[in-house]
Tab-separated table of C-alpha atoms in Angstrom:
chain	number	residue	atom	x	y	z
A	1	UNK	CA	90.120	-73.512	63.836
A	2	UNK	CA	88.127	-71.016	61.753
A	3	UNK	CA	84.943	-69.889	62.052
A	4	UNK	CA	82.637	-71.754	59.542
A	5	UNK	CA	80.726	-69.980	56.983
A	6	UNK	CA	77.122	-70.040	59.199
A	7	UNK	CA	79.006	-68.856	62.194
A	8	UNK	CA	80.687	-66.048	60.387
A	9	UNK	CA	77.243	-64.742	59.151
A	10	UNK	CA	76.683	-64.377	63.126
A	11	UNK	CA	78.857	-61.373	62.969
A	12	UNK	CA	77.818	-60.387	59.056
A	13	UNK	CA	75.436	-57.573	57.935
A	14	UNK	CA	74.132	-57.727	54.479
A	15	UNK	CA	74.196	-54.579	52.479
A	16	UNK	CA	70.635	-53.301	52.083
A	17	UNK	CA	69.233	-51.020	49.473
A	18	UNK	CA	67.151	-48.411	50.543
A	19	UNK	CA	63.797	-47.067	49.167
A	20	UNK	CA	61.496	-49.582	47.381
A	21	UNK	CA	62.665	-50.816	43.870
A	22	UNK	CA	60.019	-51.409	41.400
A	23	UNK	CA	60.767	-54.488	39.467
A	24	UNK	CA	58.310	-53.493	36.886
A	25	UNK	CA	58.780	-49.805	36.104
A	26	UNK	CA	56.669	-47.693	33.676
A	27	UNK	CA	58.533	-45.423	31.474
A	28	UNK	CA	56.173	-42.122	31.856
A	29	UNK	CA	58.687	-39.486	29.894
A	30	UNK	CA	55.419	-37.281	29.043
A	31	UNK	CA	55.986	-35.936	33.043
A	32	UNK	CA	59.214	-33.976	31.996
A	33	UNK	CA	57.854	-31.753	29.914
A	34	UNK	CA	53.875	-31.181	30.762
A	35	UNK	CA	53.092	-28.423	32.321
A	36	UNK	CA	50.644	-27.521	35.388
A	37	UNK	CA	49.275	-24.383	35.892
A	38	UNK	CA	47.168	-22.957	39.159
A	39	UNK	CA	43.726	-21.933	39.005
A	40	UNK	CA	41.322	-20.975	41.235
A	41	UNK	CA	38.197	-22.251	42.180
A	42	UNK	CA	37.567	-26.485	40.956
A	43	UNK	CA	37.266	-25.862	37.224
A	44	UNK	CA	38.979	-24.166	34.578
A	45	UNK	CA	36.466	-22.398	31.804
A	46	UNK	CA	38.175	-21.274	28.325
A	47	UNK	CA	36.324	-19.030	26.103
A	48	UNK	CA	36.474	-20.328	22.464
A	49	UNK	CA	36.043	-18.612	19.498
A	50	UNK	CA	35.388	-20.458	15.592
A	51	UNK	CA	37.003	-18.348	12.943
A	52	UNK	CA	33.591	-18.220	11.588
A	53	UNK	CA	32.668	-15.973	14.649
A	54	UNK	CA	35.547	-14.261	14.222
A	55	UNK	CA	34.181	-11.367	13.150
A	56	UNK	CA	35.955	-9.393	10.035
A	57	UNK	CA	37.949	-6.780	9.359
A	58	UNK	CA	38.216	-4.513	5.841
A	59	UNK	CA	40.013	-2.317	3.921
A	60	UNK	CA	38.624	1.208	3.681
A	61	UNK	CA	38.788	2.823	0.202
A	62	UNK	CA	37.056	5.916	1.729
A	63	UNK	CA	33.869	6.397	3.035
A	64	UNK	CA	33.184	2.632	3.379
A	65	UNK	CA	30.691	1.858	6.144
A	66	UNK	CA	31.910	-0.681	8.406
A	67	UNK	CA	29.557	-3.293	10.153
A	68	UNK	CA	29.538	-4.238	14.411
A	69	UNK	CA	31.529	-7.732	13.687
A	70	UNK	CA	32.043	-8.630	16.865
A	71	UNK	CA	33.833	-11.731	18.233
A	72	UNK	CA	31.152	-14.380	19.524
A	73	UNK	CA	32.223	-17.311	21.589
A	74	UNK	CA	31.195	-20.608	21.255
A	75	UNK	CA	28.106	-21.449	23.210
A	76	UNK	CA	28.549	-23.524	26.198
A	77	UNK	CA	32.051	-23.083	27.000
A	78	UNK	CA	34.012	-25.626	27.687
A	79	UNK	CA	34.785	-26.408	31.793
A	80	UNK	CA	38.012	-28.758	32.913
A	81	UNK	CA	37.774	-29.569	36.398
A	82	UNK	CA	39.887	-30.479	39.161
A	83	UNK	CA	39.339	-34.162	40.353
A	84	UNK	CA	40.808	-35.380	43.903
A	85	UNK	CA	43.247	-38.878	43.446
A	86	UNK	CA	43.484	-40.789	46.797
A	87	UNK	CA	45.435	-43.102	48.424
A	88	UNK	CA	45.507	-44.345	51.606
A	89	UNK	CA	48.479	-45.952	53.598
A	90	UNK	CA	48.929	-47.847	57.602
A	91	UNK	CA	51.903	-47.844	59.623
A	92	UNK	CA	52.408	-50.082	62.268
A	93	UNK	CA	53.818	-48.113	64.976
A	94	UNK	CA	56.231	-50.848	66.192
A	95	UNK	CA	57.335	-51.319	62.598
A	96	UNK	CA	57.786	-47.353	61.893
A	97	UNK	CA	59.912	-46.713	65.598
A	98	UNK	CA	61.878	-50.202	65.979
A	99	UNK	CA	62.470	-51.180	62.029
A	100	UNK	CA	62.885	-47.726	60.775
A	101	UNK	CA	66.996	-48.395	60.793
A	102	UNK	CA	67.755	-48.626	56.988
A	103	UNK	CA	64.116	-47.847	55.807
A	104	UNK	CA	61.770	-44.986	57.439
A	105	UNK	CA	58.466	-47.147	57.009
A	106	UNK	CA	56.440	-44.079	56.843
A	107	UNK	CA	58.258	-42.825	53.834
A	108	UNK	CA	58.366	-45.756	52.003
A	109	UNK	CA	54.769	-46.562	52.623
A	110	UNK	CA	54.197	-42.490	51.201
A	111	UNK	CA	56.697	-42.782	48.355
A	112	UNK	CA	54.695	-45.763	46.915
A	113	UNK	CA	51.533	-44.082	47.138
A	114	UNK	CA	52.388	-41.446	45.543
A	115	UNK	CA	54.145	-43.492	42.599
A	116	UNK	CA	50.112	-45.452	42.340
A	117	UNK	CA	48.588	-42.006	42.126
A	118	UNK	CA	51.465	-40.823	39.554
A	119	UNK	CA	50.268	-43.822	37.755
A	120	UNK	CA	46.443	-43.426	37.691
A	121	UNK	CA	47.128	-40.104	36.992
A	122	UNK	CA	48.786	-40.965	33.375
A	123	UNK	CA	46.278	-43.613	32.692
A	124	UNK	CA	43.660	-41.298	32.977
A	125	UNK	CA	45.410	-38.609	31.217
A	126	UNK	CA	45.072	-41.266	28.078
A	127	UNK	CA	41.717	-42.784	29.026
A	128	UNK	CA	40.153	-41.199	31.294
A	129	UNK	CA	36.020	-40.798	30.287
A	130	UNK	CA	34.331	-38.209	32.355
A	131	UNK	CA	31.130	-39.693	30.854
A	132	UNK	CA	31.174	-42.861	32.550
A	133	UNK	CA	33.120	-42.295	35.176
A	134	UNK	CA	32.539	-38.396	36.911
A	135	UNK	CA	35.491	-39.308	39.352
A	136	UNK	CA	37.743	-38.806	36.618
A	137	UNK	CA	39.265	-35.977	34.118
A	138	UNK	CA	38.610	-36.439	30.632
A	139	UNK	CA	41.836	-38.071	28.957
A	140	UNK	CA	43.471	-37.436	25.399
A	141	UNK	CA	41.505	-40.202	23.465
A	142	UNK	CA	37.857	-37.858	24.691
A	143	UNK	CA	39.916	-34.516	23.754
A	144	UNK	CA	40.879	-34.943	20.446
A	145	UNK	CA	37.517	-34.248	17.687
A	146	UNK	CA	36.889	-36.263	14.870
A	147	UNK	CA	38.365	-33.692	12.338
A	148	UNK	CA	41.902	-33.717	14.389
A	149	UNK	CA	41.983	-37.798	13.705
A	150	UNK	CA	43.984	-39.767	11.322
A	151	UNK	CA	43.540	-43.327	10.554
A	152	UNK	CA	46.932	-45.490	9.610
A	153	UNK	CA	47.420	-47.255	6.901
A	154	UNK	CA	45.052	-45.325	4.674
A	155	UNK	CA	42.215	-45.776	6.967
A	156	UNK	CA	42.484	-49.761	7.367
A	157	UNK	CA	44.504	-49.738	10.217
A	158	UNK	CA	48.267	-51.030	10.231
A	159	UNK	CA	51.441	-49.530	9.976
A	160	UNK	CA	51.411	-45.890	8.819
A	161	UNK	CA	53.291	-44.513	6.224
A	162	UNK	CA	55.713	-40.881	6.340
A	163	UNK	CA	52.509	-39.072	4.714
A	164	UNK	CA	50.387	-39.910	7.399
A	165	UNK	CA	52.882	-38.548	9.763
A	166	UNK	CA	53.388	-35.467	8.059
A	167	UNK	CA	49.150	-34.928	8.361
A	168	UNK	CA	49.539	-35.953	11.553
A	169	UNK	CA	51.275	-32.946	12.565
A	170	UNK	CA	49.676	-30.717	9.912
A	171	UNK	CA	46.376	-30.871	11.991
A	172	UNK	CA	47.859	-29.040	14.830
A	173	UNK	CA	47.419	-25.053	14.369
A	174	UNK	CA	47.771	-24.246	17.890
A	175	UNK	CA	51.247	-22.722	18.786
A	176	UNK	CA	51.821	-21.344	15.267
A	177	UNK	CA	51.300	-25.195	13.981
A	178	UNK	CA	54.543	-26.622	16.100
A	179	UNK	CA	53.337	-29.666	18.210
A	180	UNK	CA	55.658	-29.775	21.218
A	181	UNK	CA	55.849	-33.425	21.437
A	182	UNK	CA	54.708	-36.792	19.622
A	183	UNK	CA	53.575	-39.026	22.357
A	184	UNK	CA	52.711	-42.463	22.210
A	185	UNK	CA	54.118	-46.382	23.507
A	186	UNK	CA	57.227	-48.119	22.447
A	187	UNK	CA	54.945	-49.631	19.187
A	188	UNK	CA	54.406	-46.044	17.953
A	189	UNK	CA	58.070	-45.283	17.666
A	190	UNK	CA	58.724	-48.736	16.512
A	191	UNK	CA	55.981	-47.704	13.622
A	192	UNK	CA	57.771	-44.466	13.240
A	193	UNK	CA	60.695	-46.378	12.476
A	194	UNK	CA	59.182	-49.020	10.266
A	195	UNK	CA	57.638	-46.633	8.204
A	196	UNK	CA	61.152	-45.884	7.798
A	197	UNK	CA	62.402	-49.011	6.679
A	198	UNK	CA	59.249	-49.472	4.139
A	199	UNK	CA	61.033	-46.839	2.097
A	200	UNK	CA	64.819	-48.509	2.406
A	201	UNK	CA	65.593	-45.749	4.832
A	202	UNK	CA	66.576	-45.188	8.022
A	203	UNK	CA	65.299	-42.491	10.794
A	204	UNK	CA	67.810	-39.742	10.588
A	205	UNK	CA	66.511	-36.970	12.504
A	206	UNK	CA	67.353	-36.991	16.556
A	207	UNK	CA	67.473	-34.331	19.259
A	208	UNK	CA	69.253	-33.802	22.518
A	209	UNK	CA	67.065	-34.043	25.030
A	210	UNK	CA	67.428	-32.831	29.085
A	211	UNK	CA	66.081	-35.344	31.386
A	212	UNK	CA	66.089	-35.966	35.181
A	213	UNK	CA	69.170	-37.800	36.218
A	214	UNK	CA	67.991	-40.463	39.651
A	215	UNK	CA	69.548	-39.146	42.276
A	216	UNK	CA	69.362	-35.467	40.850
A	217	UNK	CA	70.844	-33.308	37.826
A	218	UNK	CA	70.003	-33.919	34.694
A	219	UNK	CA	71.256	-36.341	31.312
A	220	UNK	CA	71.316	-35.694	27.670
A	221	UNK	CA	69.806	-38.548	25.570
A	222	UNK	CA	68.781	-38.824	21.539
A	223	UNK	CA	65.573	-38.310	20.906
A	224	UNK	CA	64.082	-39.259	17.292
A	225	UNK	CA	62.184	-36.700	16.223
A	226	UNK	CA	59.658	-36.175	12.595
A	227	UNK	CA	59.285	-32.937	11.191
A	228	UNK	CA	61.611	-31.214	14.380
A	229	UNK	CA	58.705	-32.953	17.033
A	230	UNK	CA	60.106	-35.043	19.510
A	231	UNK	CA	59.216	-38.709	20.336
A	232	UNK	CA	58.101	-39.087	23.827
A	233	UNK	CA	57.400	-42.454	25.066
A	234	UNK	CA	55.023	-43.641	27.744
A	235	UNK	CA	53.761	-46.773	28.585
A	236	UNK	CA	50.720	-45.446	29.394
A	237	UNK	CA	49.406	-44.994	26.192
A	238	UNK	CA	47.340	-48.183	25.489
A	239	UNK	CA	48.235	-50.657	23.139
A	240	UNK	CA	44.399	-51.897	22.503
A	241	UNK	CA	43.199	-50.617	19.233
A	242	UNK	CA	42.508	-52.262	15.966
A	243	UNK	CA	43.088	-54.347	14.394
A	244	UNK	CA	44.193	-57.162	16.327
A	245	UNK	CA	43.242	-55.309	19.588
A	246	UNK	CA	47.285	-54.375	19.945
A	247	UNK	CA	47.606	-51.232	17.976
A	248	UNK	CA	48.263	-48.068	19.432
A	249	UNK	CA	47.969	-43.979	18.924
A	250	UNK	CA	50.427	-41.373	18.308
A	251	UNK	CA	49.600	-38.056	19.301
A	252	UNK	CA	50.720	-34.790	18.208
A	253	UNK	CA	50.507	-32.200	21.415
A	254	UNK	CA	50.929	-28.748	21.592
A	255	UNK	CA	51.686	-28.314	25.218
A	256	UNK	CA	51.220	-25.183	27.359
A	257	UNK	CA	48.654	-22.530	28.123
A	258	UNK	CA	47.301	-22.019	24.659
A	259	UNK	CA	47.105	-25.851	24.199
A	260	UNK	CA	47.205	-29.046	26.401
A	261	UNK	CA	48.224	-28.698	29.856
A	262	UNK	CA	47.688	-30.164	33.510
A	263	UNK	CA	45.689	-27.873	36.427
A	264	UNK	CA	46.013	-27.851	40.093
A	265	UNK	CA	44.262	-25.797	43.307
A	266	UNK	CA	46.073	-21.940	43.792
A	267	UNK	CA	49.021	-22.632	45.929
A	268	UNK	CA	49.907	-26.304	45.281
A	269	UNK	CA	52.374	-26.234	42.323
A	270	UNK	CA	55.545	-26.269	44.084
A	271	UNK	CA	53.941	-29.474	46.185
A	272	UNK	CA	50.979	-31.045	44.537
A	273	UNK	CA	50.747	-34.155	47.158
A	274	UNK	CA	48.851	-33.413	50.558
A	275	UNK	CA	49.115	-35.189	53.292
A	276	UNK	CA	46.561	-35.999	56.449
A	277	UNK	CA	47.883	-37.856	58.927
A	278	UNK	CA	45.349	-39.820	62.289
A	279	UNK	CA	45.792	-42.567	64.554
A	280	UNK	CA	43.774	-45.742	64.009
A	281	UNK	CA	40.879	-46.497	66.994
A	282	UNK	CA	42.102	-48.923	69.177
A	283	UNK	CA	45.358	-49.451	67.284
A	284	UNK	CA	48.749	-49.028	67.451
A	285	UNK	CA	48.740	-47.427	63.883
A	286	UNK	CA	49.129	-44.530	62.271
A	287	UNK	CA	46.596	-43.806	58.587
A	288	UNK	CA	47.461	-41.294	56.184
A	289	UNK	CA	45.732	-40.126	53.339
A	290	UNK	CA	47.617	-38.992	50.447
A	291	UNK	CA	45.557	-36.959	47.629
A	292	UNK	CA	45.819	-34.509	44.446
A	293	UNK	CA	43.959	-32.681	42.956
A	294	UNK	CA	44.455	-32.256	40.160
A	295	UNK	CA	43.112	-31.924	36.184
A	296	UNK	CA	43.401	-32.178	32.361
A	297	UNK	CA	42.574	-28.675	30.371
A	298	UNK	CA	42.791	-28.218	26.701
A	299	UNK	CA	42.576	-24.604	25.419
A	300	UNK	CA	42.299	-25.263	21.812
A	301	UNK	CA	41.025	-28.718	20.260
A	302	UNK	CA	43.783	-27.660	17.587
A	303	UNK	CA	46.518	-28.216	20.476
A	304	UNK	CA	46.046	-32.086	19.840
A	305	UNK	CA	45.598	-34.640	17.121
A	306	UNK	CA	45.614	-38.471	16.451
A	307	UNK	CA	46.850	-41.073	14.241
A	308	UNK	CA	44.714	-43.651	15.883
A	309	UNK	CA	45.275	-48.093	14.894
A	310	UNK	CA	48.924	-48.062	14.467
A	311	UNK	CA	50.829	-51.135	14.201
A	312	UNK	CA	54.263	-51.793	13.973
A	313	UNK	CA	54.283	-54.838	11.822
């Protein structure tokens, strides 16, 4: 007589996945292609310049006396500083040396920690108010100026049209006037798209585009692109504006060192995340603190612009 089903599971194993599977994942395709960059000290200062304090520069037909035009920079300069993101994460000891057999504890405990961090870190980078909250960098929505903004749907608020696109990305001078990127949710590039379809056309214009492969490597995938600018999605740009309190931004960026771009302590590039590691009092547990530091810098307010209360319907 056979085993029955209940007694065969007595000598069964079920497969089990390892690592932590998020069953909600955020796409966050902004973190292949912005860049961090070392400094020293816990803020970043950049000297700017108007092109009214340029100075000037002439012609000389003989003999003409030149004026001292000398460059004067803009009075305060701005700062960018680093801020420090925590988390904190326990490990039961019995769990971490007797359960450890498929998952390490430890790591998994670390791994997701790390993702909540990566996760603060992007809302801020769209949010974040140094005004009202010191704790945190100021984000793209406090960056941009009120002469780099565009309003959709001529200024009422709705779903843009091509024209407002093409200003869109006519506001950026920095590198040259070539945004690197046009980052904003899913309902941007579904307005992209629709603003498409208003004129009986379809989006034509895609790119190959290099991204991390799970696992390692790397995959090619289309990109739509406007005006040779990339889409980049990221769910967390809000979707909160008006009207209707669901409308959303797209942003034109001009990433690097002469434009938008992410700062870190001297010596921490190649591994942003440190790690402190104690015992609990009295317990049988292991605490580790998990922290970045880590910051938002914008060298030239023409490295970014807005087309702020888009809708995709």
């Amino acid at each position: 007589m056979p085993l029955t089903n209940t007694q065969a599971l007595l000598l069964s194993n079920d497969a089990f996945l390892q690592g932590l599977t998020e069953n909600e994942p955020r796409r966050i395709q902004m973190s292949h292609v912005l860049e961090f960059f070392e400094i020293d000290g816990d803020k970043l200062t950049i000297p700017r310049v108007t092109s009214a304090n340029l100075g000037t520069a002439i012609f000389d037909a003989g003999g003409t006396a030149v004026s001292d035009t000398p460059a004067v920079p803009t009075s305060p300069n701005p700062t960018f500083s680093l801020k420090l993101l925590i988390s904190m994460v326990k490990t039961n000891q019995t769990a971490q040396y007797t359960m450890s057999n498929v998952n390490n504890q430890e790591k998994v405990a670390l791994a997701a920690a790390v993702r909540r961090m990566t996760y603060q870190f992007w809302t801020a980078f769209n949010t974040g108010n140094e005004g009202t909250n010191p704790q945190e960098f100021n984000g793209l929505r406090q960056l941009v100026v009120a002469g780099q903004t565009v309003t959709a749907n001529g200024g009422a608020g709705g779903v843009p049209t091509l024209a407002e696109f093409d200003q869109l990305i006519g506001k950026v001078k920095a590198s040259d006037g070539h945004p690197t990127v046009l980052y904003t949710s899913r309902k941007g590039l579904e307005a992209l798209k629709k603003a498409h379809y208003n004129l009986n056309s379809v989006p034509s214009e895609y790119m190959d585009w290099e991204v991390p492969r799970p696992g390692g490597g790397t995959r090619t995938v289309r990109t739509l692109c406007w005006e040779g600018v990339p889409v980049i999605v990221d769910d967390s740009v809000p979707n909160d504006e008006q009207p209707g309190g669901t409308s959303t931004s797209v942003y034109a960026l001009a990433l690097g060192r002469e434009g938008l771009h992410g700062i870190v302590p001297r010596g921490t590039r190649e591994s942003m995340f440190r790690v402190s590691k104690s015992l609990v009092d009295g317990k049988a547990q292991d605490q580790q603190i998990v922290s970045w530091a880590v910051g938002l810098a914008l060298a030239s307010e023409q490295a970014i612009a807005r087309l702020e209360k888009v809708a995709s319907s």
